[in-house]
Coordinates of N, CA, C and O in Angstrom, one line a residue:
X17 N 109.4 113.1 124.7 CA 108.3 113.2 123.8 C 108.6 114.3 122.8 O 109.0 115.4 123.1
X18 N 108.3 114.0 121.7 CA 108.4 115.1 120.3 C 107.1 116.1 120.2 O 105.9 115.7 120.2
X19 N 107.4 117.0 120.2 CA 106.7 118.3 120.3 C 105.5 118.1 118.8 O 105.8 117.6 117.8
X20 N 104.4 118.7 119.1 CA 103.7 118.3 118.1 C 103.3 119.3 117.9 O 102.3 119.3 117.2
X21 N 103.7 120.8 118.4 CA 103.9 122.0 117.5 C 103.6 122.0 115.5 O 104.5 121.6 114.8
X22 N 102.3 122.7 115.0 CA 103.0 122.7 113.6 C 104.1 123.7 113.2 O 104.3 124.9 113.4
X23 N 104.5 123.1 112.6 CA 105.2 124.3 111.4 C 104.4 124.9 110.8 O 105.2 125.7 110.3
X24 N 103.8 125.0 110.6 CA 102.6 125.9 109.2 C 101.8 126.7 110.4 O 101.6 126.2 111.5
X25 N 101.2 128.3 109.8 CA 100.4 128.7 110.4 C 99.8 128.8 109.5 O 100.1 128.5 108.4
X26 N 98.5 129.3 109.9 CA 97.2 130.4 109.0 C 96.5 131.1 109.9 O 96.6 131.0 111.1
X27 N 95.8 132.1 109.2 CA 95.2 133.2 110.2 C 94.2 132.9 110.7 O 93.8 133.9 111.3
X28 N 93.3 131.7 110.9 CA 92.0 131.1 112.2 C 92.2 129.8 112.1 O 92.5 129.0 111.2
X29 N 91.8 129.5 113.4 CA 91.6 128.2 113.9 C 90.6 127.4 113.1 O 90.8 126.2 113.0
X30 N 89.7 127.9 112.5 CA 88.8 127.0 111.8 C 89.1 126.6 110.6 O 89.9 127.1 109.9
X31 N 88.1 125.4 110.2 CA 88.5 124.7 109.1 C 87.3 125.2 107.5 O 87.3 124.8 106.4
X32 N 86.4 126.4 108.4 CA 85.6 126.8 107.5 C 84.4 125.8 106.9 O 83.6 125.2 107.6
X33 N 84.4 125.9 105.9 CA 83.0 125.2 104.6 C 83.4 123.9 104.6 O 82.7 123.2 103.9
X34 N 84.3 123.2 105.3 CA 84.5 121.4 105.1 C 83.5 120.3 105.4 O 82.8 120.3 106.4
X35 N 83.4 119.3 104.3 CA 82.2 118.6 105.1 C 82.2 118.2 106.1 O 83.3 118.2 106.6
X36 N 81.2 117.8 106.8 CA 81.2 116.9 108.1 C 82.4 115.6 108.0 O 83.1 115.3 108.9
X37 N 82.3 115.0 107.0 CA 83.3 113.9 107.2 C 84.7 113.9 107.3 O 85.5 113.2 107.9
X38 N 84.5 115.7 106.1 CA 86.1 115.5 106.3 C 86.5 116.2 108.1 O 87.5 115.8 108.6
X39 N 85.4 117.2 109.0 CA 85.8 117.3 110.0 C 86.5 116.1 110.7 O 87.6 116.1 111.2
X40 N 85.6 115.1 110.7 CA 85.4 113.7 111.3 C 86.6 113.1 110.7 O 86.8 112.1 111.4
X41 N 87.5 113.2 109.8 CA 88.6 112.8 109.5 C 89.7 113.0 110.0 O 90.7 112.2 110.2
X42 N 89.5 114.1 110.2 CA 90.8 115.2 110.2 C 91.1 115.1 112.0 O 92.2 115.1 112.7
X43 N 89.9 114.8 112.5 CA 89.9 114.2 114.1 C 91.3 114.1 115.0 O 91.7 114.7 116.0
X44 N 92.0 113.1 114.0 CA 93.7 112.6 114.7 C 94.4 112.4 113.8 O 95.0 111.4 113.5
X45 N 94.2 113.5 113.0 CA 95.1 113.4 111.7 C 96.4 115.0 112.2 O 96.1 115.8 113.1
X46 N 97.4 115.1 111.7 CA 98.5 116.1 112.1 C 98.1 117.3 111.6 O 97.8 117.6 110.5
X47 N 98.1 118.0 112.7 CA 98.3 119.4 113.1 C 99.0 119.9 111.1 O 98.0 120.1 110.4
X48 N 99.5 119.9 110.8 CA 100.2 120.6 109.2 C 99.3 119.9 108.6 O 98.6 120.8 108.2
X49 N 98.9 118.9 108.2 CA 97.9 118.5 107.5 C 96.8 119.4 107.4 O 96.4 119.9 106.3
X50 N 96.1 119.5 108.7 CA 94.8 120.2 108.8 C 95.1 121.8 108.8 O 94.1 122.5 109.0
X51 N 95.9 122.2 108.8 CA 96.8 123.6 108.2 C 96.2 123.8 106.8 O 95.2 124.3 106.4
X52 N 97.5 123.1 106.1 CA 97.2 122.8 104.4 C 95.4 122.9 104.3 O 94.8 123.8 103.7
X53 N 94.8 121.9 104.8 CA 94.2 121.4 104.2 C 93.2 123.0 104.2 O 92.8 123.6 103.2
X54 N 92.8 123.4 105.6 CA 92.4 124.7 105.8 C 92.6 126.0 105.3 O 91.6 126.7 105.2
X55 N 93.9 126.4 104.9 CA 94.5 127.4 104.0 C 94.2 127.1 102.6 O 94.2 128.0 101.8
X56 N 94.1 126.1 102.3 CA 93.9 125.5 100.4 C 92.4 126.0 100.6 O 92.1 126.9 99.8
X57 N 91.4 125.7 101.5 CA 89.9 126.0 101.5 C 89.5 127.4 101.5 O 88.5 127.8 101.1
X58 N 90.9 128.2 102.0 CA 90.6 129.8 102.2 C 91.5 130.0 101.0 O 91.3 131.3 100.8
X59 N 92.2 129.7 100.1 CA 92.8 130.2 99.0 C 92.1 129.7 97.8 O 92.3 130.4 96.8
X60 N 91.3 128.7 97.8 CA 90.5 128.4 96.6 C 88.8 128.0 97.1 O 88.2 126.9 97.0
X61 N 88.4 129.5 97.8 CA 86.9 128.7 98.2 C 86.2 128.2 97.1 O 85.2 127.8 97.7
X62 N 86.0 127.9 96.0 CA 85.2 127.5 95.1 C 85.6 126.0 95.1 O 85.0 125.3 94.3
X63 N 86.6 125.6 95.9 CA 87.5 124.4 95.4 C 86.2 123.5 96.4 O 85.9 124.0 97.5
X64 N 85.8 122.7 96.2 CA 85.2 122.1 97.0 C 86.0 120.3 97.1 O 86.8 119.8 96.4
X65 N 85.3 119.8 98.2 CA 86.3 118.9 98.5 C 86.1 118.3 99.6 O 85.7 119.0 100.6
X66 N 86.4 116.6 99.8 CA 85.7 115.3 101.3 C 87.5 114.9 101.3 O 88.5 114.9 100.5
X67 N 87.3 114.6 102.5 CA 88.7 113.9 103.0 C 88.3 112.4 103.5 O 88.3 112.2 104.8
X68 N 88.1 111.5 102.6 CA 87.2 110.3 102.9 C 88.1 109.5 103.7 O 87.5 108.9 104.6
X69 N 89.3 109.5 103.6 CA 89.6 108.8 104.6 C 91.2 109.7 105.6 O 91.9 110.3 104.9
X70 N 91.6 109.7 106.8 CA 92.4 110.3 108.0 C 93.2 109.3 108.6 O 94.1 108.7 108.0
X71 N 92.9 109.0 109.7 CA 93.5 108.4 110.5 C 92.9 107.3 110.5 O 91.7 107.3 110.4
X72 N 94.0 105.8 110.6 CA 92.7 104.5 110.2 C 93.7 103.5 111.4 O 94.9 103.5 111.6
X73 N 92.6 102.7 111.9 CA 93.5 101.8 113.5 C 93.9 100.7 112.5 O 93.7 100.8 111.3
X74 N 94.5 99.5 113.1 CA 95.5 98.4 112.1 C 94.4 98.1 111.6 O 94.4 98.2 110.4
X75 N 93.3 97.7 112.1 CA 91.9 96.9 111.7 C 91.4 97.2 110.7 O 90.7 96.5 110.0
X76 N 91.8 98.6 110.4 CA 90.7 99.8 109.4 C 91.4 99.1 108.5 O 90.9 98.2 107.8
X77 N 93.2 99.3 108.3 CA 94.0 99.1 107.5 C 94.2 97.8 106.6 O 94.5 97.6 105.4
X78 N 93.7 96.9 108.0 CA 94.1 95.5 107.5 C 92.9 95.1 106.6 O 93.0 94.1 105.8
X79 N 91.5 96.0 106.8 CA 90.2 95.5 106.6 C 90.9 95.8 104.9 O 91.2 94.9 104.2
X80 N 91.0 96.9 104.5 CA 91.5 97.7 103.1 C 92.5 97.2 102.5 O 92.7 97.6 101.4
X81 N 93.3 96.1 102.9 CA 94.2 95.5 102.6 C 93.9 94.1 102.1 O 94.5 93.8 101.1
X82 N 93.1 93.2 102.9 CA 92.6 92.6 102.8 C 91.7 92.2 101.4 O 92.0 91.4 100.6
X83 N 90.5 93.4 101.5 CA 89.7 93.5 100.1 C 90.6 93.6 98.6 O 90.4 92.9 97.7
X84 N 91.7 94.7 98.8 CA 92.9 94.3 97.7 C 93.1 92.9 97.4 O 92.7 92.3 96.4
X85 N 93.5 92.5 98.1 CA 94.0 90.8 97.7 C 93.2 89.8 97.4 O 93.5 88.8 96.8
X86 N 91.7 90.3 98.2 CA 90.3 89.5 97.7 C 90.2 89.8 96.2 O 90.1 88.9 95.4
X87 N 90.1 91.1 95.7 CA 89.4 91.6 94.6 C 90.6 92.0 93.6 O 90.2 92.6 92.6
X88 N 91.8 91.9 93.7 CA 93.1 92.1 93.0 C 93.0 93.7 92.4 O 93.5 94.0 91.3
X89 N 92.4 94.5 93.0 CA 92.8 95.6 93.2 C 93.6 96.4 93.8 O 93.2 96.7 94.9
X90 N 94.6 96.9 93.5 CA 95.4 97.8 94.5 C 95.0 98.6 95.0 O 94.4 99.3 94.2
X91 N 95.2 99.1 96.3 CA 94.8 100.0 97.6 C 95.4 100.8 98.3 O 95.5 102.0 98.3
X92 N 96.3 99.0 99.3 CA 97.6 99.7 99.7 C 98.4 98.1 100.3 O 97.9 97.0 100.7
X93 N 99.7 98.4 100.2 CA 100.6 97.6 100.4 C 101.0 97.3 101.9 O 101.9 96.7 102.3
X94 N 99.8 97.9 102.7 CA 100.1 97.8 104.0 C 99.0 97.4 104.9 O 98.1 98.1 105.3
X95 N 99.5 96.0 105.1 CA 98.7 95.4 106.1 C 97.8 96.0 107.2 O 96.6 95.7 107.2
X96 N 98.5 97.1 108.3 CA 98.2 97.3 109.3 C 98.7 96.7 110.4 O 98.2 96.7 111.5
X97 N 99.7 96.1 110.0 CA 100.0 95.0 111.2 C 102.0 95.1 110.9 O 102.7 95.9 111.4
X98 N 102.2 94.2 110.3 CA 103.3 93.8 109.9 C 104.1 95.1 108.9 O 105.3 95.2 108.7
X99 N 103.2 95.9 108.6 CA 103.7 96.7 107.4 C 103.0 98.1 107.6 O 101.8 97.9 107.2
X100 N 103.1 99.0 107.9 CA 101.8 100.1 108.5 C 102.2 101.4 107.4 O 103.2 101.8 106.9
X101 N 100.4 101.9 107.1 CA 100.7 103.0 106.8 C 100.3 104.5 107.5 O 99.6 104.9 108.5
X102 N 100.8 105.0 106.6 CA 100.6 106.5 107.3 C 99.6 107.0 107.5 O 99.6 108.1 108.1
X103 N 98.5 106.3 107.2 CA 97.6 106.7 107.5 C 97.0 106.0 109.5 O 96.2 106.4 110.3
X104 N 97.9 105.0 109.4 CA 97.9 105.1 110.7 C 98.6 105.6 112.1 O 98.7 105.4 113.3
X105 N 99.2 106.6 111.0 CA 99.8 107.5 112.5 C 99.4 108.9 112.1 O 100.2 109.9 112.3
X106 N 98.4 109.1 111.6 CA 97.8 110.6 111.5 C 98.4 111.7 110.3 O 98.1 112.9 110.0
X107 N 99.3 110.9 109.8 CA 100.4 111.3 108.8 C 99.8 111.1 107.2 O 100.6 111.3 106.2
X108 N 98.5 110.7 106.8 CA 98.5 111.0 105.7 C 96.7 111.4 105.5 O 96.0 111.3 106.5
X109 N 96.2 111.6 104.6 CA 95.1 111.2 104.0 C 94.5 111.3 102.5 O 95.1 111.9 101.6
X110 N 92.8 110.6 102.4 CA 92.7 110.6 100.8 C 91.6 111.7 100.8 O 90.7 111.8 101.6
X111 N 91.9 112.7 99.6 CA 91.1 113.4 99.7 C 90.4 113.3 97.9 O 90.8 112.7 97.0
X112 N 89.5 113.9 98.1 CA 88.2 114.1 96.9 C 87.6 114.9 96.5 O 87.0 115.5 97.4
X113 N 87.6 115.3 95.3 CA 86.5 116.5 94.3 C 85.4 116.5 95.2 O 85.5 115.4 95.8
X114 N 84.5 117.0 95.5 CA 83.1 116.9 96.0 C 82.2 118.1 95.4 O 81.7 118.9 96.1
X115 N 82.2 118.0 93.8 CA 81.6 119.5 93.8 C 79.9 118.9 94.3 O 79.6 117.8 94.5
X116 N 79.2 120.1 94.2 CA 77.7 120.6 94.7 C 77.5 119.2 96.3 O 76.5 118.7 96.7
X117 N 78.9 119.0 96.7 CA 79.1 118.1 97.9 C 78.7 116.7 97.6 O 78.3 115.9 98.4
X118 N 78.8 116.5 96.3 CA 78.9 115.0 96.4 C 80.5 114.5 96.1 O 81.3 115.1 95.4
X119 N 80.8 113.7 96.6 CA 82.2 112.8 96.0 C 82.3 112.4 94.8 O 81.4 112.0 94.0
X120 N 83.2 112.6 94.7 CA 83.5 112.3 92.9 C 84.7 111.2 93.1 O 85.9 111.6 93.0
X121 N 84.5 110.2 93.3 CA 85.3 109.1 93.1 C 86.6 108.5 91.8 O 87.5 107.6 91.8
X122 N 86.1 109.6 90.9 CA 86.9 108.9 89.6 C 86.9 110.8 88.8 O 86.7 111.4 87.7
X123 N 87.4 111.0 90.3 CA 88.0 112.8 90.1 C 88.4 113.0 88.3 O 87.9 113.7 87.5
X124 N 89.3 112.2 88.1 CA 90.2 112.6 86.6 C 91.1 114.1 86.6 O 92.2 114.3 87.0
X125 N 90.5 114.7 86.3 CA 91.3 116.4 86.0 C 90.5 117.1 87.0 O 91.0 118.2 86.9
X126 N 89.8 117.1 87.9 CA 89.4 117.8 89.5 C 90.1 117.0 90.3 O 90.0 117.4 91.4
X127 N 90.7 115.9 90.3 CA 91.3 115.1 91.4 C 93.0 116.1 90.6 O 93.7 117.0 91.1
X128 N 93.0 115.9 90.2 CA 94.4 116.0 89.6 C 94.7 117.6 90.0 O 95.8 118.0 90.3
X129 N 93.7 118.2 90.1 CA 93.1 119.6 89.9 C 93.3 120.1 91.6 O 93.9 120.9 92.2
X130 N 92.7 119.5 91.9 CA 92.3 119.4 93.9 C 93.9 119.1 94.3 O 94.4 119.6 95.3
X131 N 94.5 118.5 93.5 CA 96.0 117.7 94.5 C 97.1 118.9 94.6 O 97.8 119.3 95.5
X132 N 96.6 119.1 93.0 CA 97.5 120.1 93.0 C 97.2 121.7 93.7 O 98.0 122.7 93.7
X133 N 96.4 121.8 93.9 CA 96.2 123.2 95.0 C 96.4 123.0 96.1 O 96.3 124.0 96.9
X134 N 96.6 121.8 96.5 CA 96.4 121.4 98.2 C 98.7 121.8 98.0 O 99.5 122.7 98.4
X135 N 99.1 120.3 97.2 CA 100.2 120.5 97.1 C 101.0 122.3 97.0 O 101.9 122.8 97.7
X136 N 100.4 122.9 96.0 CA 101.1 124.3 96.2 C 100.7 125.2 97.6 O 101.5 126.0 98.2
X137 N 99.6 125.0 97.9 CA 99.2 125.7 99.2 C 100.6 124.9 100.6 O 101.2 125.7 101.4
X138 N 100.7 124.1 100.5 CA 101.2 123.3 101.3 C 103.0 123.7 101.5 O 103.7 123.7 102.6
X139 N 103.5 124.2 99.7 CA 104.9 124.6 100.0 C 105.2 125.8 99.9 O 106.3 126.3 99.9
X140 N 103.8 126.6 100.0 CA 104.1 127.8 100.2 C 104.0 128.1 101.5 O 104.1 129.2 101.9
X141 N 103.8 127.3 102.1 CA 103.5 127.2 104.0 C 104.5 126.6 104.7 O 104.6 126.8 105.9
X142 N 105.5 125.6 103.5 CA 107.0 125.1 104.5 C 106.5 124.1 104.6 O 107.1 123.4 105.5
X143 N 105.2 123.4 103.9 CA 105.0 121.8 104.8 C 105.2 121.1 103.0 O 104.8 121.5 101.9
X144 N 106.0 120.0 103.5 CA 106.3 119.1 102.4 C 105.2 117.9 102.3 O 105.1 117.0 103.1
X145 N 104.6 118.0 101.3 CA 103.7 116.7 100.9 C 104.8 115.6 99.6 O 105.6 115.8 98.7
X146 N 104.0 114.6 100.2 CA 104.0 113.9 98.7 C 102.4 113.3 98.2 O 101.3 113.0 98.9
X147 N 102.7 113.2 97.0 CA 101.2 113.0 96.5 C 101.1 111.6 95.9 O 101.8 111.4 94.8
X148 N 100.6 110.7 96.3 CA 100.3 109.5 95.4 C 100.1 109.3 94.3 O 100.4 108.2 93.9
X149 N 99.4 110.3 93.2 CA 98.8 110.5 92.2 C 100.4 110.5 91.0 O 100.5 110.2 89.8
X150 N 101.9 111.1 92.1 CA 102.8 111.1 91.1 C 104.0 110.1 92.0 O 105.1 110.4 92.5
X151 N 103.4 108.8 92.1 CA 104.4 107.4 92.4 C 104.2 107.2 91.4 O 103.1 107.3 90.7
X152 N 105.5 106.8 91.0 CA 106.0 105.6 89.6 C 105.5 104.2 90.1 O 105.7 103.2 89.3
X153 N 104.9 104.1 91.0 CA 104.4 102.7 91.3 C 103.1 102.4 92.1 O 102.7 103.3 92.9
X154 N 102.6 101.6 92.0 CA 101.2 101.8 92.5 C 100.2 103.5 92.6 O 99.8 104.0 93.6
X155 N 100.0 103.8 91.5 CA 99.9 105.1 92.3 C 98.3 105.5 92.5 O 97.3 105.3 91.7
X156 N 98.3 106.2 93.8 CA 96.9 106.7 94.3 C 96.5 107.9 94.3 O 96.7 108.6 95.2
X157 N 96.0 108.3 93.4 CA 95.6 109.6 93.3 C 95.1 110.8 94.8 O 95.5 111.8 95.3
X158 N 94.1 110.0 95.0 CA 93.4 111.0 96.3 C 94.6 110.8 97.6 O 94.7 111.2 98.8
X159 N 95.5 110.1 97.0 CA 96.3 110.0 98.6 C 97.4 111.2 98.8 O 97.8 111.6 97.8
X160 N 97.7 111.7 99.5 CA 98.8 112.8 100.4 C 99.3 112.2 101.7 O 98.7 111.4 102.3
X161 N 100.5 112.6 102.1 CA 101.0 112.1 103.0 C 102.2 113.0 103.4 O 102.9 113.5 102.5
X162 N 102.5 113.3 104.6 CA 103.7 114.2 105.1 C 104.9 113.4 104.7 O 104.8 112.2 104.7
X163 N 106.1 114.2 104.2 CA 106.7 113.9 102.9 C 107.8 113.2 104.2 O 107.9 113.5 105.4
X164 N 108.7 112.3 103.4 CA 109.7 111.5 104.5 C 110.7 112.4 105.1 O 111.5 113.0 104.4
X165 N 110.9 112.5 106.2 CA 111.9 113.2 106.5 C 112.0 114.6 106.8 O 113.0 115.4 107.0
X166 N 110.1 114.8 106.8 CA 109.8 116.5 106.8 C 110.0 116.7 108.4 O 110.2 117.9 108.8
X167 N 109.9 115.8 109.3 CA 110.4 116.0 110.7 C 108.9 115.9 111.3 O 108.8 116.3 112.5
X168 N 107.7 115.5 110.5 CA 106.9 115.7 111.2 C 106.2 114.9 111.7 O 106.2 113.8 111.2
X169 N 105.3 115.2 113.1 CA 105.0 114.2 114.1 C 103.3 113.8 114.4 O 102.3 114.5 114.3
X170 N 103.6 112.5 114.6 CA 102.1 112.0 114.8 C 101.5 112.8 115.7 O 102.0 113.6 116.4
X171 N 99.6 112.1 115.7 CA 98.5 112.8 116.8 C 99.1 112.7 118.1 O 99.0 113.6 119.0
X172 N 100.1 111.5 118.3 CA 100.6 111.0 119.6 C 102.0 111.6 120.0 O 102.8 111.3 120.9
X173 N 102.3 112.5 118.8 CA 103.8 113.3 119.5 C 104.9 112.2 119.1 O 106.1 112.3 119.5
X174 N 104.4 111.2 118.4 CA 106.3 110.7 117.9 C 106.1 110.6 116.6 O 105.2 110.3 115.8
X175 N 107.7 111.1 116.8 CA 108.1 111.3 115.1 C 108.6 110.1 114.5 O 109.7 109.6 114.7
X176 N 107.7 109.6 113.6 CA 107.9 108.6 112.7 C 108.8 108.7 111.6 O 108.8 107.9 110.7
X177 N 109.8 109.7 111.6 CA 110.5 109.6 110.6 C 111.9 109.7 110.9 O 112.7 109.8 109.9
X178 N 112.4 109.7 112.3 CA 113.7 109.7 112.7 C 114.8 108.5 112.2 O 116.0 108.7 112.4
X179 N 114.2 107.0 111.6 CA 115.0 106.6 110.9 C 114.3 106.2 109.2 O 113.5 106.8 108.5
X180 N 115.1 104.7 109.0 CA 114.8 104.8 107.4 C 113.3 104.3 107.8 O 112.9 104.0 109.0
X181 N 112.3 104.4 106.2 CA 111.3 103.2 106.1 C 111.4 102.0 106.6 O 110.9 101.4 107.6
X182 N 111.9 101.7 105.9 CA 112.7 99.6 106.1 C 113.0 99.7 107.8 O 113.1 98.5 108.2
X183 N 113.3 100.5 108.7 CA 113.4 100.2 109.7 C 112.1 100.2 110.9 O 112.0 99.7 112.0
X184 N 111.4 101.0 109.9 CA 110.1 101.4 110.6 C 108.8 100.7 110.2 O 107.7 100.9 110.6
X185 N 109.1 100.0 109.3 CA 108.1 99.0 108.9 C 107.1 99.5 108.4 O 106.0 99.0 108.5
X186 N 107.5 101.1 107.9 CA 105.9 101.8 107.1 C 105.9 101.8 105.9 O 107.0 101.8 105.3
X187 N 104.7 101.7 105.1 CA 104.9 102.0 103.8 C 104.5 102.9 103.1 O 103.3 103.1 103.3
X188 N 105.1 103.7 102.2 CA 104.6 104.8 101.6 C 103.9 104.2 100.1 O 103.3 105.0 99.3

């Protein structure tokens, strides 16, 4: 079993001023994730901000996948089944502007604004993200995800990145 030790520290265990949902997100989401995401909240307290979605089972996945192909909007390219994403092994999530705590769904320059504080908080801590918002293809703004190959390990202690994508049937 792969040690699920983070790499990243900060100076308290707590996650501070976050909403309830994003607590409730962050649930079984990785140890470096909820680092980042904690250290960005103590380096930019004014930065306010929801983690709408964490860790999601095939079902959650397939349900969000599904509605794409209903409504020809892109989402995500992964079933939950046949094709998995990172968000189902605790490895990624979507996060959101929330100023005076509401969500701001169509962030613009605070999503863009929010990504990038999380992202620099993140490599100044040794943890590698990638950000959805800068794919050349499909791209998702509120999405983050532990970057391929950063060595790091799911809620359940295995490391999903010991070979390629294509062998592991995930999609980024």
């Amino acid at each position: 079993s792969t040690s699920t030790k983070p790499v990243a520290t900060t100076s308290s265990g707590s996650l501070g001023n976050l909403t309830p949902r994003t607590y409730k997100e962050l649930d079984r989401v990785d140890a470096n994730m909820k680092l980042v995401l904690e250290e960005t909240k103590k380096r930019y307290p004014n930065l306010e901000f929801t983690v709408t979605d964490g860790f999601r089972t095939a079902e959650e996945q397939n349900k969000i996948y599904t509605q794409s192909k209903k409504d020809g909007v892109w989402r995500t390219s992964a079933d939950g089944y046949n094709t998995k994403s990172r968000h189902q092994s605790g490895l990624a999530v979507d996060v959101y502007p929330s100023p005076n705590g509401k969500v701001n769904l169509n962030g613009g320059k605070q999503q863009e604004e929010l990504i990038n504080a999380i992202l620099t908080t993140a490599k100044s801590m040794g943890v590698e993200l990638e950000a959805g918002m800068n794919w050349k293809k499909n791209q998702d703004p509120p999405h983050l995800q532990l970057k391929k190959g950063s060595g790091a390990t799911s809620s359940t202690g295995t490391n999903y990145y010991a070979g390629s994508a294509e062998s592991m049937n995930v999609s980024y």
